[in-house]
Amino acid sequence: MPTTNDRRPASKIGYGFDSHEFRPGIPLKIGAVTLAHDKGLGGHSDGDVLLHAVTDALLGAIAAPDIGALFPPSDPKWKGTDSVVFLREALKRVRAAGYAVANIDASLILAAPKIGPHTASIRARVAELLGIPGNCVGLKAKTPEGLNLDNAALAHVVVLLEESKKPRRKQPAKKKRK
């Protein structure tokens, strides 16, 4: 009879994606940084496309339910919620699973505003939220040339988790049968 191997991997990778449409009259938040722009990203929460993708990447890496299952847009409780709340819940689950964030790499796709002038502040804020050094947060911005996506913002994120350095609680030793 085959035996199962309960060893868990020392590292895990997660992928997250999100997109939101631009809408007038709301602030634009990307990576928990408010950017000056004439439109913000619509969504049930604050529409932070980058934090939503990071949250899903974290949850995916540990095979947890996704952001929509944990914080359903149909629930009025989450209307207008700061996306940092979602990220913190995902981090709590990552830590409970015995992992820590090693690094992330993100790509933003949007026509405007230009992200270049804000890259350093977004990277620093995301690093702070994740509890990792700034040089462990990759962030690139691309324009959606030829994709007819000028009124939307998209985010793709990959995250690497490593086993936490904190000792895990040991399982009680199984008694051997004679």
Coordinates of C-alpha atoms in Angstrom, one line a residue:
M1 CA 0.0 0.0 0.0
P2 CA 1.4 3.4 -0.9
T3 CA 2.3 5.7 1.9
T4 CA 1.7 9.4 2.0
N5 CA 4.5 11.9 2.5
D6 CA 3.4 14.7 4.9
R7 CA 6.4 16.8 4.3
R8 CA 5.5 20.2 3.1
P9 CA 7.5 22.2 0.6
A10 CA 10.1 24.7 1.9
S11 CA 8.7 27.3 -0.5
K12 CA 5.5 27.9 -2.3
I13 CA 4.6 30.2 -5.2
G14 CA 1.3 32.0 -5.6
Y15 CA -0.2 34.0 -8.5
G16 CA -2.8 36.7 -8.3
F17 CA -4.7 38.8 -10.9
D18 CA -7.2 41.6 -10.6
S19 CA -8.8 44.3 -12.8
H20 CA -11.0 47.2 -12.2
E21 CA -12.6 49.9 -14.4
F22 CA -11.8 53.6 -13.9
R23 CA -14.8 55.6 -12.6
P24 CA -15.0 59.4 -11.8
G25 CA -15.6 60.7 -8.3
I26 CA -13.5 58.2 -6.4
P27 CA -9.9 58.3 -5.2
L28 CA -7.3 56.2 -7.1
K29 CA -5.5 53.8 -4.7
I30 CA -2.8 51.5 -6.0
G31 CA -0.7 49.6 -3.5
A32 CA -2.3 51.4 -0.6
V33 CA -1.0 54.7 -2.0
T34 CA -3.5 57.4 -3.1
L35 CA -2.5 58.8 -6.5
A36 CA -3.6 62.1 -8.0
H37 CA -5.9 61.3 -11.0
D38 CA -9.3 62.4 -12.2
K39 CA -10.7 58.9 -11.8
G40 CA -10.4 56.0 -9.3
L41 CA -10.9 52.3 -9.7
G42 CA -14.4 51.1 -9.1
G43 CA -14.9 48.1 -7.0
H44 CA -17.0 46.9 -4.0
S45 CA -14.1 47.8 -1.7
D46 CA -11.6 50.7 -2.4
G47 CA -10.7 49.1 -5.8
D48 CA -7.0 48.7 -5.1
V49 CA -6.1 46.5 -8.0
L50 CA -2.6 45.8 -6.8
L51 CA -3.4 44.8 -3.2
H52 CA -6.3 42.6 -4.5
A53 CA -3.8 40.7 -6.7
V54 CA -1.2 40.5 -3.9
T55 CA -3.9 39.1 -1.6
D56 CA -5.0 36.5 -4.1
A57 CA -1.4 35.5 -4.8
L58 CA -0.8 35.0 -1.0
L59 CA -4.0 33.0 -0.6
G60 CA -3.3 30.9 -3.7
A61 CA 0.2 30.0 -2.5
I62 CA -1.3 28.3 0.6
A63 CA -4.3 26.9 -1.3
A64 CA -6.8 29.1 0.7
P65 CA -10.1 30.4 -0.6
D66 CA -9.6 33.5 -2.9
I67 CA -10.4 37.1 -2.0
G68 CA -13.9 36.9 -3.5
A69 CA -14.8 33.9 -1.4
L70 CA -13.4 35.4 1.8
F71 CA -14.8 38.9 1.2
P72 CA -17.7 38.6 -1.2
P73 CA -18.7 41.7 -3.1
S74 CA -22.3 40.7 -2.5
D75 CA -21.8 41.4 1.3
P76 CA -22.5 45.1 2.1
K77 CA -20.1 44.7 5.1
W78 CA -17.1 45.0 2.7
K79 CA -18.4 48.1 0.7
G80 CA -15.7 50.7 0.6
T81 CA -13.3 48.7 2.8
D82 CA -9.6 49.5 2.7
S83 CA -7.9 46.7 0.8
V84 CA -5.2 46.6 3.5
V85 CA -7.8 44.7 5.6
F86 CA -7.9 41.9 3.0
L87 CA -4.1 41.8 2.7
R88 CA -3.7 41.5 6.5
E89 CA -6.1 38.6 6.6
A90 CA -4.2 36.8 3.8
L91 CA -0.9 37.4 5.7
K92 CA -2.5 36.0 8.9
R93 CA -3.4 32.9 7.0
V94 CA 0.1 32.6 5.4
R95 CA 1.7 32.8 8.9
A96 CA -0.7 30.3 10.3
A97 CA 0.2 27.9 7.6
G98 CA 3.9 28.3 8.7
Y99 CA 5.2 30.5 5.9
A100 CA 6.6 34.0 5.4
V101 CA 6.7 36.2 2.3
A102 CA 10.1 36.1 0.7
N103 CA 9.4 38.4 -2.3
I104 CA 6.8 39.5 -4.8
D105 CA 6.9 40.6 -8.4
A106 CA 4.1 42.7 -9.8
S107 CA 3.1 44.1 -13.2
L108 CA 0.5 46.9 -13.5
I109 CA -1.2 47.5 -16.8
L110 CA -2.9 50.8 -17.3
A111 CA -2.9 53.7 -19.7
A112 CA -2.9 56.5 -17.1
P113 CA -1.7 57.8 -14.7
K114 CA 2.0 57.1 -15.3
I115 CA 3.2 54.9 -12.5
G116 CA 6.9 55.6 -12.9
P117 CA 6.9 58.7 -10.6
H118 CA 5.1 56.7 -7.9
T119 CA 7.0 53.4 -8.2
A120 CA 9.2 54.0 -5.2
S121 CA 6.4 55.0 -2.8
I122 CA 4.2 52.1 -3.9
R123 CA 7.0 49.6 -3.5
A124 CA 7.9 51.0 -0.1
R125 CA 4.3 50.8 1.1
V126 CA 3.7 47.3 -0.2
A127 CA 7.0 46.2 1.4
E128 CA 6.0 47.7 4.7
L129 CA 2.6 46.0 4.6
L130 CA 4.2 42.6 3.8
G131 CA 7.0 43.1 6.4
I132 CA 9.8 42.5 3.8
P133 CA 12.6 44.8 2.5
G134 CA 11.8 47.1 -0.3
N135 CA 14.3 45.3 -2.6
C136 CA 12.0 42.2 -2.3
V137 CA 9.1 44.0 -4.1
G138 CA 9.3 44.1 -7.8
L139 CA 7.0 46.5 -9.6
K140 CA 6.7 47.2 -13.3
A141 CA 4.1 49.3 -15.1
K142 CA 3.0 48.7 -18.7
T143 CA 0.6 50.4 -21.0
P144 CA -2.2 48.4 -22.7
E145 CA -1.2 49.3 -26.2
G146 CA -3.6 47.8 -28.7
L147 CA -5.7 46.0 -26.1
N148 CA -8.6 48.5 -25.9
L149 CA -8.1 48.6 -22.1
D150 CA -7.6 52.4 -21.7
N151 CA -10.4 52.6 -19.1
A152 CA -9.2 49.8 -16.9
A153 CA -6.3 48.8 -14.6
L154 CA -4.9 45.3 -14.3
A155 CA -2.5 43.8 -11.9
H156 CA -0.5 40.5 -12.2
V157 CA 1.4 39.4 -9.1
V158 CA 3.7 36.4 -8.3
V159 CA 4.6 35.8 -4.6
L160 CA 7.3 33.5 -3.2
L161 CA 6.7 32.1 0.3
E162 CA 9.3 30.3 2.4
E163 CA 8.9 28.2 5.5
S164 CA 8.7 30.5 8.5
K165 CA 11.9 30.6 10.7
K166 CA 9.6 30.4 13.7
P167 CA 9.4 26.9 15.2
R168 CA 6.1 25.3 14.5
R169 CA 4.2 23.5 17.3
K170 CA 5.2 19.9 17.2
Q171 CA 2.6 17.2 16.7
P172 CA 2.4 14.6 19.5
A173 CA 4.6 11.6 18.6
K174 CA 2.7 8.6 17.4
K175 CA 3.0 5.4 19.4
K176 CA 4.6 2.6 17.6
R177 CA 2.7 -0.6 17.3
K178 CA 4.4 -3.8 18.3

